[in-house]
Coordinates of C-alpha atoms (C1' of nucleotides) in Angstrom, one line a residue:
Chain A
M21 CA 72.9 83.8 128.1
R22 CA 76.7 83.4 128.0
T23 CA 78.5 86.5 128.7
R24 CA 82.0 87.8 128.5
S25 CA 82.4 90.1 131.2
G26 CA 84.3 89.6 134.6
V27 CA 87.8 88.5 134.1
E28 CA 88.7 87.9 130.5
P29 CA 89.0 84.3 130.1
D30 CA 90.9 83.5 127.1
E31 CA 92.0 86.1 124.4
A32 CA 93.5 88.3 127.4
A33 CA 95.3 85.7 129.2
G34 CA 99.0 86.1 129.5
L35 CA 98.8 89.9 129.0
R36 CA 100.3 92.4 131.3
A37 CA 97.7 94.3 133.5
D38 CA 98.3 97.7 131.4
A39 CA 97.7 95.7 128.3
V40 CA 94.5 94.2 129.6
R41 CA 93.2 97.6 130.5
N42 CA 94.0 99.1 127.3
R43 CA 92.3 96.2 125.6
N44 CA 89.3 96.6 127.5
R45 CA 89.1 100.4 126.9
I46 CA 89.5 99.8 123.1
L47 CA 86.5 97.4 123.1
E48 CA 84.4 99.6 124.9
V49 CA 85.1 102.3 122.8
A50 CA 84.8 100.6 119.6
R51 CA 81.5 98.9 120.7
K52 CA 80.1 102.5 121.1
L53 CA 81.7 104.1 117.8
F54 CA 80.5 101.0 115.6
A55 CA 77.0 101.3 117.5
E56 CA 76.8 105.0 116.4
R57 CA 78.5 105.4 112.9
G58 CA 78.6 101.6 111.6
L59 CA 81.6 99.4 110.7
D60 CA 83.7 101.9 108.8
V61 CA 85.1 104.0 111.8
P62 CA 88.4 104.7 111.0
M63 CA 91.0 102.6 113.1
A64 CA 92.7 105.7 114.2
A65 CA 89.5 107.2 115.6
V66 CA 89.0 104.0 117.7
A67 CA 92.5 104.5 119.1
R68 CA 92.3 108.0 119.7
H69 CA 89.1 107.7 121.8
A70 CA 90.6 104.9 123.7
G71 CA 93.3 107.0 124.4
V72 CA 95.9 104.8 122.9
G73 CA 98.0 104.8 120.0
V74 CA 97.5 103.0 116.8
A75 CA 100.1 100.6 117.2
T76 CA 98.3 99.4 120.5
L77 CA 95.4 98.9 118.7
Y78 CA 96.8 96.9 115.8
R79 CA 99.1 94.9 118.3
R80 CA 95.9 93.6 119.8
F81 CA 93.7 93.4 117.0
P82 CA 95.7 93.0 113.8
T83 CA 92.6 93.3 111.5
R84 CA 89.6 95.5 111.4
E85 CA 87.7 92.2 111.3
S86 CA 89.4 90.6 114.3
L87 CA 88.4 93.8 116.3
I88 CA 84.8 93.7 114.8
T89 CA 84.3 89.8 115.8
E90 CA 85.5 90.5 119.2
V91 CA 83.5 93.4 119.6
F92 CA 80.1 91.5 118.5
A93 CA 80.8 88.3 120.3
D94 CA 78.5 88.9 123.1
Q95 CA 75.7 89.9 120.7
F96 CA 76.0 87.0 118.4
A97 CA 76.0 84.6 121.4
A98 CA 72.9 86.6 122.4
C99 CA 71.3 85.4 119.2
V100 CA 72.2 81.7 119.6
S101 CA 70.4 82.2 123.1
V102 CA 67.4 84.0 121.4
V103 CA 67.1 80.8 119.2
D104 CA 67.4 78.5 122.2
D105 CA 64.8 80.2 124.0
A106 CA 62.6 80.1 121.1
L107 CA 63.0 76.4 120.8
A108 CA 61.9 75.9 124.4
D109 CA 58.6 77.9 123.8
P110 CA 55.6 75.2 123.2
D111 CA 54.2 77.5 120.6
P112 CA 56.6 77.2 117.5
W113 CA 55.1 80.3 115.7
R114 CA 55.3 82.5 118.5
G115 CA 58.7 81.3 119.0
F116 CA 59.4 82.1 115.4
C117 CA 58.1 85.6 115.6
T118 CA 60.1 86.1 118.7
V119 CA 63.3 85.2 117.2
I120 CA 62.7 87.6 114.4
E121 CA 61.6 90.5 116.4
R122 CA 64.3 90.2 118.8
V123 CA 67.3 89.8 116.4
C124 CA 65.9 92.6 114.3
A125 CA 65.5 94.8 117.4
M126 CA 69.1 94.0 118.3
Q127 CA 70.2 95.0 114.7
A128 CA 68.1 98.2 115.1
V129 CA 70.0 99.7 118.1
D130 CA 73.2 99.2 116.9
R131 CA 74.3 100.2 113.2
G132 CA 77.6 98.1 113.7
F133 CA 75.8 94.9 114.7
S134 CA 73.2 95.4 111.9
A135 CA 76.1 95.5 109.4
A136 CA 78.1 92.7 111.0
V137 CA 75.0 90.3 110.9
V138 CA 74.7 90.8 107.3
A139 CA 78.6 90.7 106.5
A140 CA 79.1 87.7 108.9
F141 CA 82.6 87.3 108.2
P142 CA 83.9 84.1 107.0
G143 CA 86.9 82.9 109.0
A144 CA 85.9 84.2 112.2
F145 CA 85.9 80.8 113.9
D146 CA 83.8 81.6 116.8
V147 CA 81.3 83.6 115.0
E148 CA 80.9 81.2 112.2
Q149 CA 80.4 78.4 114.7
E150 CA 77.7 80.2 116.6
R151 CA 76.0 81.3 113.6
D152 CA 75.5 77.7 112.0
R153 CA 74.5 76.8 115.5
A154 CA 71.9 79.5 115.5
L155 CA 70.8 78.5 111.8
R156 CA 70.4 75.0 112.5
G157 CA 68.1 76.1 115.5
F158 CA 66.1 78.3 113.5
A159 CA 65.8 75.8 110.9
E160 CA 64.2 73.3 113.4
L161 CA 62.0 76.3 114.6
T162 CA 60.6 76.9 111.0
R163 CA 59.9 73.0 110.5
R164 CA 57.8 73.1 113.7
A165 CA 56.2 76.5 113.1
K166 CA 55.2 74.9 109.4
E167 CA 54.1 71.4 110.9
N168 CA 52.1 73.5 113.4
G169 CA 50.3 75.1 110.3
R170 CA 51.1 78.7 111.1
L171 CA 54.0 79.5 109.1
R172 CA 53.6 79.3 105.5
A173 CA 54.6 76.2 103.8
D174 CA 56.8 78.2 100.9
F175 CA 59.2 79.9 103.4
A176 CA 62.6 79.1 102.7
Q177 CA 65.8 78.9 105.1
D178 CA 67.4 81.6 103.3
D179 CA 64.5 84.0 103.5
L180 CA 65.8 84.8 107.1
T181 CA 68.8 86.3 105.4
L182 CA 66.7 88.3 103.2
L183 CA 64.6 89.7 106.3
L184 CA 67.8 90.6 107.8
M185 CA 69.6 92.3 104.9
A186 CA 66.0 94.1 104.5
N187 CA 66.1 95.3 108.0
C188 CA 69.7 96.4 107.7
G189 CA 68.7 98.6 104.9
I190 CA 66.2 100.6 107.1
I191 CA 68.7 101.0 109.7
A192 CA 71.3 102.3 107.3
A193 CA 68.9 104.6 105.9
T194 CA 67.6 105.6 109.3
A195 CA 68.8 107.6 112.2
E196 CA 67.1 107.7 115.7
T197 CA 63.8 106.3 114.3
A198 CA 65.6 103.0 113.4
P199 CA 63.9 100.8 116.0
A200 CA 60.4 102.0 115.3
A201 CA 61.0 101.7 111.4
S202 CA 62.3 98.2 112.1
R203 CA 59.6 97.1 114.3
R204 CA 57.0 98.1 111.4
L205 CA 58.9 96.5 108.7
V206 CA 59.0 93.1 110.6
A207 CA 55.1 93.5 111.8
Y208 CA 54.5 93.4 107.7
L209 CA 56.9 90.8 107.2
L210 CA 55.7 88.5 109.7
D211 CA 52.1 89.2 108.5
G212 CA 53.1 88.2 105.1
L213 CA 54.7 84.9 106.6
R214 CA 51.7 83.8 108.2
A215 CA 49.8 81.0 106.7
V216 CA 46.8 82.5 105.9
H217 CA 43.7 80.4 105.2
A218 CA 41.7 83.1 103.5
V219 CA 42.7 83.7 99.5
P220 CA 46.2 82.8 98.8
A221 CA 48.0 85.4 97.2
K222 CA 49.9 84.9 94.0
P223 CA 52.6 82.0 94.5
L224 CA 55.7 83.1 95.9
P225 CA 58.6 83.7 93.4
P226 CA 61.4 81.0 94.0
P227 CA 63.6 81.2 97.0
V228 CA 67.1 82.7 96.5
P229 CA 70.3 81.0 97.7
L230 CA 71.9 83.9 99.5
S231 CA 75.0 83.4 101.7
L232 CA 75.4 85.7 104.4
H233 CA 78.7 87.0 103.2
E234 CA 78.4 87.4 99.7
V235 CA 78.5 91.2 100.6
F236 CA 82.2 91.0 99.6
G237 CA 81.7 89.3 96.2
S238 CA 80.7 92.5 94.5
P239 CA 82.8 92.9 91.6
R240 CA 85.2 95.8 91.5
P241 CA 87.1 95.8 88.3
Chain B
M16 CA 57.1 107.9 79.2
R17 CA 59.3 111.1 79.1
T18 CA 62.5 110.4 78.0
R19 CA 65.8 112.6 77.5
S20 CA 67.3 111.0 74.1
G21 CA 67.2 112.8 71.2
V22 CA 68.9 116.2 70.9
E23 CA 69.5 117.3 74.3
P24 CA 66.9 119.9 75.3
D25 CA 67.8 122.2 78.1
E26 CA 71.2 121.4 79.7
A27 CA 73.3 120.9 76.8
A28 CA 72.0 124.1 75.1
G29 CA 74.8 126.4 74.0
L30 CA 77.4 123.8 74.5
R31 CA 80.0 123.3 71.5
A32 CA 79.4 120.2 69.5
D33 CA 82.4 118.6 71.2
A34 CA 81.5 119.3 74.6
V35 CA 77.9 117.9 74.0
R36 CA 79.8 114.8 73.0
N37 CA 81.7 114.3 75.8
R38 CA 78.9 115.3 78.2
N39 CA 76.8 112.3 76.6
R40 CA 79.7 109.8 76.9
I41 CA 80.2 111.0 80.6
L42 CA 76.5 110.5 81.3
E43 CA 76.5 107.2 79.6
V44 CA 79.8 105.8 81.3
A45 CA 78.3 107.1 84.8
R46 CA 75.0 105.2 84.2
K47 CA 76.8 102.0 83.8
L48 CA 79.4 102.6 86.5
F49 CA 76.6 103.6 89.1
A50 CA 74.6 100.6 88.2
E51 CA 77.4 98.2 88.5
R52 CA 79.1 99.6 91.7
G53 CA 76.9 102.2 93.5
L54 CA 76.8 105.9 93.8
D55 CA 80.4 106.2 95.6
V56 CA 82.2 105.4 92.2
P57 CA 85.5 107.6 92.1
M58 CA 84.8 110.5 89.8
A59 CA 88.3 109.9 88.2
A60 CA 87.0 106.6 87.3
V61 CA 84.0 108.1 85.3
A62 CA 86.2 110.5 83.6
R63 CA 88.8 107.7 82.8
H64 CA 86.1 105.3 81.3
A65 CA 84.7 108.3 79.4
G66 CA 88.0 109.0 78.0
V67 CA 88.0 112.6 79.3
G68 CA 89.9 114.5 81.8
V69 CA 88.8 115.1 85.2
A70 CA 88.6 118.8 84.8
T71 CA 86.1 118.3 82.0
L72 CA 83.9 116.0 84.2
Y73 CA 83.9 118.7 86.9
R74 CA 83.1 121.7 84.7
R75 CA 79.8 119.8 83.4
F76 CA 79.1 118.4 86.5
P77 CA 80.4 120.5 89.5
T78 CA 79.1 118.3 92.1
R79 CA 78.6 114.6 92.2
E80 CA 75.1 115.1 93.1
S81 CA 74.7 117.0 90.0
L82 CA 75.9 114.0 88.0
I83 CA 73.9 111.8 90.0
T84 CA 70.5 113.5 89.4
E85 CA 71.1 114.0 85.7
V86 CA 72.1 110.3 85.3
F87 CA 68.8 109.1 86.9
A88 CA 66.3 111.6 85.7
D89 CA 65.1 109.2 83.3
Q90 CA 64.5 106.5 86.0
F91 CA 62.9 109.0 88.3
A92 CA 60.8 110.0 85.4
A93 CA 59.9 106.5 84.9
C94 CA 58.5 106.3 88.4
V95 CA 56.2 108.9 87.8
S96 CA 54.6 107.3 84.8
V97 CA 54.5 104.0 86.6
V98 CA 52.4 105.7 89.4
D99 CA 50.4 107.4 86.6
D100 CA 49.8 103.8 84.9
A101 CA 48.7 102.5 88.0
L102 CA 46.1 105.2 88.6
A103 CA 44.6 104.3 85.3
D104 CA 44.0 100.8 86.4
P105 CA 40.5 100.0 87.3
D106 CA 41.6 97.9 90.0
P107 CA 43.3 100.1 92.8
W108 CA 44.7 97.0 94.6
R109 CA 46.3 95.8 91.3
G110 CA 47.8 99.1 90.6
F111 CA 49.1 99.5 94.3
C112 CA 50.8 96.2 93.8
T113 CA 52.0 97.0 90.4
V114 CA 53.8 100.1 91.4
I115 CA 55.6 98.5 94.2
E116 CA 56.7 95.5 92.1
R117 CA 58.0 97.8 89.3
V118 CA 60.0 100.5 91.3
C119 CA 61.5 97.7 93.4
A120 CA 62.3 95.7 90.2
M121 CA 64.0 98.8 88.9
Q122 CA 65.8 99.3 92.0
A123 CA 67.0 95.8 91.9
V124 CA 68.8 96.0 88.4
D125 CA 70.7 99.3 89.2
R126 CA 72.5 99.6 92.5
G127 CA 72.8 103.3 91.8
F128 CA 69.3 103.9 91.3
S129 CA 68.6 101.9 94.3
A130 CA 70.9 104.1 96.5
A131 CA 69.6 107.2 94.6
V132 CA 66.0 106.6 95.4
V133 CA 66.6 106.3 99.2
A134 CA 69.1 109.3 99.4
A135 CA 67.0 111.5 97.0
F136 CA 68.8 114.6 97.1
P137 CA 67.2 117.4 98.5
G138 CA 68.0 120.5 96.2
A139 CA 67.8 118.6 93.0
F140 CA 64.8 120.6 91.6
D141 CA 63.9 118.2 89.1
V142 CA 63.9 115.2 91.3
E143 CA 62.1 117.0 94.0
Q144 CA 59.3 117.9 91.9
E145 CA 58.9 114.5 90.3
R146 CA 59.2 112.5 93.7
D147 CA 56.5 114.8 94.9
R148 CA 54.2 114.2 92.2
A149 CA 54.6 110.6 92.4
L150 CA 54.1 110.4 96.0
R151 CA 51.1 112.3 95.6
G152 CA 49.9 109.9 92.9
F153 CA 50.7 106.9 95.2
A154 CA 48.7 108.5 98.0
E155 CA 45.6 108.6 95.8
L156 CA 46.4 105.0 95.1
T157 CA 46.4 103.8 98.5
R158 CA 43.4 105.8 99.5
R159 CA 41.5 104.1 96.7
A160 CA 43.0 100.7 97.6
K161 CA 42.0 101.0 101.1
E162 CA 38.5 102.3 100.1
N163 CA 38.2 99.1 97.8
G164 CA 39.1 97.0 101.2
R165 CA 42.2 95.4 99.8
L166 CA 44.8 97.4 101.3
R167 CA 44.9 97.5 104.9
A168 CA 43.6 100.4 106.7
D169 CA 46.7 100.9 109.0
F170 CA 48.9 101.3 105.9
A171 CA 50.6 104.6 106.3
Q172 CA 52.2 107.0 103.4
D173 CA 55.8 106.5 104.9
D174 CA 55.7 102.8 104.7
L175 CA 56.5 103.1 101.0
T176 CA 59.7 104.5 102.1
L177 CA 60.1 102.0 104.3
L178 CA 59.6 99.5 101.9
L179 CA 62.1 101.1 99.5
M180 CA 64.7 101.2 102.2
A181 CA 64.5 97.7 103.0
N182 CA 64.6 96.7 99.3
C183 CA 67.7 98.9 99.0
G184 CA 69.4 97.0 101.9
I185 CA 68.8 93.8 99.9
I186 CA 70.1 95.0 96.6
A187 CA 73.1 96.4 98.5
A188 CA 74.0 93.0 100.2
T189 CA 73.5 91.0 97.1
A190 CA 75.1 90.5 93.8
E191 CA 73.6 89.0 90.9
T192 CA 70.8 87.5 92.5
A193 CA 69.4 91.0 93.5
P194 CA 66.4 90.9 91.2
A195 CA 65.3 87.4 92.6
A196 CA 65.8 88.4 96.2
S197 CA 64.1 91.4 95.8
R198 CA 61.1 89.9 94.2
R199 CA 60.9 87.6 97.0
L200 CA 60.8 90.2 99.6
V201 CA 58.4 92.2 97.7
A202 CA 55.9 89.2 97.6
Y203 CA 56.1 88.6 101.4
L204 CA 55.5 92.3 101.9
L205 CA 52.6 92.7 99.5
D206 CA 51.1 89.6 101.2
G207 CA 51.6 91.4 104.6
L208 CA 50.0 94.5 103.2
R209 CA 46.7 92.8 101.9
A210 CA 43.7 93.4 104.2
V211 CA 42.9 89.6 105.2
H212 CA 39.7 88.8 106.4
A213 CA 41.1 86.2 108.5
V214 CA 42.4 86.3 112.0
P215 CA 43.8 89.9 112.1
A216 CA 47.6 89.5 113.5
K217 CA 48.6 91.8 116.4
P218 CA 47.8 95.6 115.7
L219 CA 50.9 97.2 113.6
P220 CA 53.2 99.3 115.7
P221 CA 52.6 103.2 115.1
P222 CA 53.9 104.4 111.8
V223 CA 57.1 106.1 111.5
P224 CA 57.8 109.5 109.6
L225 CA 60.4 109.1 107.5
S226 CA 62.0 111.5 105.1
L227 CA 63.8 110.2 102.0
H228 CA 66.9 112.2 102.6
E229 CA 67.6 111.5 106.4
V230 CA 70.2 109.3 105.2
F231 CA 72.3 112.5 105.4
G232 CA 71.6 113.4 108.6
S233 CA 73.7 110.6 110.4
P234 CA 75.9 112.6 113.0
R235 CA 79.5 112.2 112.4
P236 CA 81.1 114.0 115.3
Chain C
dG18 C1' 115.9 98.2 143.5
dG19 C1' 117.5 96.2 139.2
dT20 C1' 116.3 94.0 134.8
dC21 C1' 114.6 93.0 130.4
dA22 C1' 110.7 91.6 127.8
dA23 C1' 106.5 93.5 127.0
dA24 C1' 104.0 97.1 126.0
dC25 C1' 103.6 101.6 124.3
dG26 C1' 103.0 105.9 120.9
dG27 C1' 103.8 108.7 117.4
dA28 C1' 106.1 109.3 113.0
dC29 C1' 106.1 107.7 108.8
dG30 C1' 105.5 105.9 103.8
dG31 C1' 102.2 104.0 100.5
dG32 C1' 97.9 104.5 98.4
dG33 C1' 93.5 106.5 97.1
dT34 C1' 90.2 110.3 96.5
dA35 C1' 88.3 115.2 95.7
dC36 C1' 88.7 119.3 93.5
dT37 C1' 91.7 123.2 91.1
dC38 C1' 94.9 125.5 88.1
dC39 C1' 96.8 126.4 83.8
dA40 C1' 99.0 126.0 79.5
dC41 C1' 97.6 124.3 75.1
dT42 C1' 93.9 122.7 71.4
dT43 C1' 90.1 123.3 68.5
dG44 C1' 85.2 124.3 67.1
dG45 C1' 82.7 127.6 64.5
dG46 C1' 81.2 132.6 63.3
dC47 C1' 83.3 135.9 60.3
Chain D
dG28 C1' 91.6 130.5 56.5
dC29 C1' 91.8 133.6 60.9
dC30 C1' 90.6 134.4 65.5
dC31 C1' 89.4 133.7 70.2
dA32 C1' 86.3 132.3 73.5
dA33 C1' 85.0 127.8 74.8
dG34 C1' 86.9 123.6 75.8
dT35 C1' 90.3 120.1 77.2
dG36 C1' 93.7 117.0 79.7
dG37 C1' 96.9 116.3 83.1
dA38 C1' 99.6 117.8 86.9
dG39 C1' 99.4 119.4 91.3
dT40 C1' 97.4 120.3 96.3
dA41 C1' 95.1 119.0 100.1
dC42 C1' 92.9 115.5 102.6
dC43 C1' 92.0 110.9 104.8
dC44 C1' 93.1 106.3 105.9
dC45 C1' 95.7 102.0 106.3
dG46 C1' 99.3 99.5 108.6
dT47 C1' 104.4 99.3 110.2
dC48 C1' 108.8 100.7 112.1
dC49 C1' 111.5 102.1 116.0
dG50 C1' 113.0 104.9 120.0
dT51 C1' 111.2 105.2 124.7
dT52 C1' 108.3 103.4 128.8
dT53 C1' 106.8 100.3 132.3
dG54 C1' 104.8 96.1 134.5
dA55 C1' 106.4 92.1 136.8
dC56 C1' 109.9 89.1 138.6
dC57 C1' 114.1 88.3 141.0

DNA sequence: GGTCAAACGGACGGGGTACTCCACTTGGGC
DNA sequence: GCCCAAGTGGAGTACCCCGTCCGTTTGACC
């Protein structure tokens, strides 16, 4: 798993020593606040908790999104490697389940990450790139799992998004029980996603094309 | 289904004619705005669209919650009768499915109602009472459906809440496609809820006690 | 140690929302 | 038609949040 700890490689290059220190404190604090309270923590609160003026925060991260994408870069990278691991599993169905279980679990312990996954900023180069890579990998995984006969054939790519949105809903409405609640939802869903050879239930309603960032598209006239 | 149209029975009693008129316009407008934009529409916006001063709005509905509960009273009542209908169905599993499908569909066409169901204000006499009645009916329904062997035995009461929260998550993250997306989620979930006689999947994680209003419990220090 | 660009912090203007106050208007009983 | 309590609208207050500006401090290179 690729990580960002150690000497900051790229973004912090050329910064003065105190600036790097502050930058790290900001990221650390933001990570914690986002995890606890979600993505709409006031910028001023982040600055205050980091023991830093707002100006410093804004100089390092001109927009809230830039802060968010940097904060969750590790987690997004982790998602990619979750998919990679799963692709290495000889049992594609087990791999498929693992991906969903692990990503949902990551969402459950971090309100901010949960929301970030669903919002999934267009324009954040890094994130977009990694997301696409993860999605391609996941597509391959579903292909194999269907071929293998364990995943129902009418599963659509966009159903992953559906699932993550649903999980996000549970996490948003839930406090310390989020992980347990999420696990239970996931268990039901995975059960619904199995190709059962018993009586097939009614045919599935048609798949829905879902972009991971149409959250921003809600009309506010 | 009990409805509130016609001459306002209780809440509007003793009001002057123009006051009643304004009250209705407020409710009408609020219903539309909540449905489109969710529950956090500014009170001033409601007043403006209703062609009324803010003071008028606040005199009739001192708190936002009082407005919300009044606006969605019909829908909550409709939920009760959905459950009642389902209890009348000789096939308890079909009844069970119908309840979930219909309530989720109601959520899907109304962002505000979707959020209101999950928030489900403690202290709103009416709503609390109706909710409990609906929950009791639903409990009876699940009992019968399990006895009948079509609903998996490890289904817990609180799983309904889980399901509604998940559905709410999809609706919040989705625009005009909400109903279609919701239908698909529900189909998967109901499939996962069936008692399949084929290979049983892994045992379910333990049930989670969920109150329908712990949304307000998120700590903000 | 001296220099200076980089970095800093807090004050500030702009915009938005919740809720109240008060001078004016009006419905409806007489 | 008169009267007055009920009703009304909009201005006003008190927040909270975003993002910038500017006078001051400090790290790093000489």
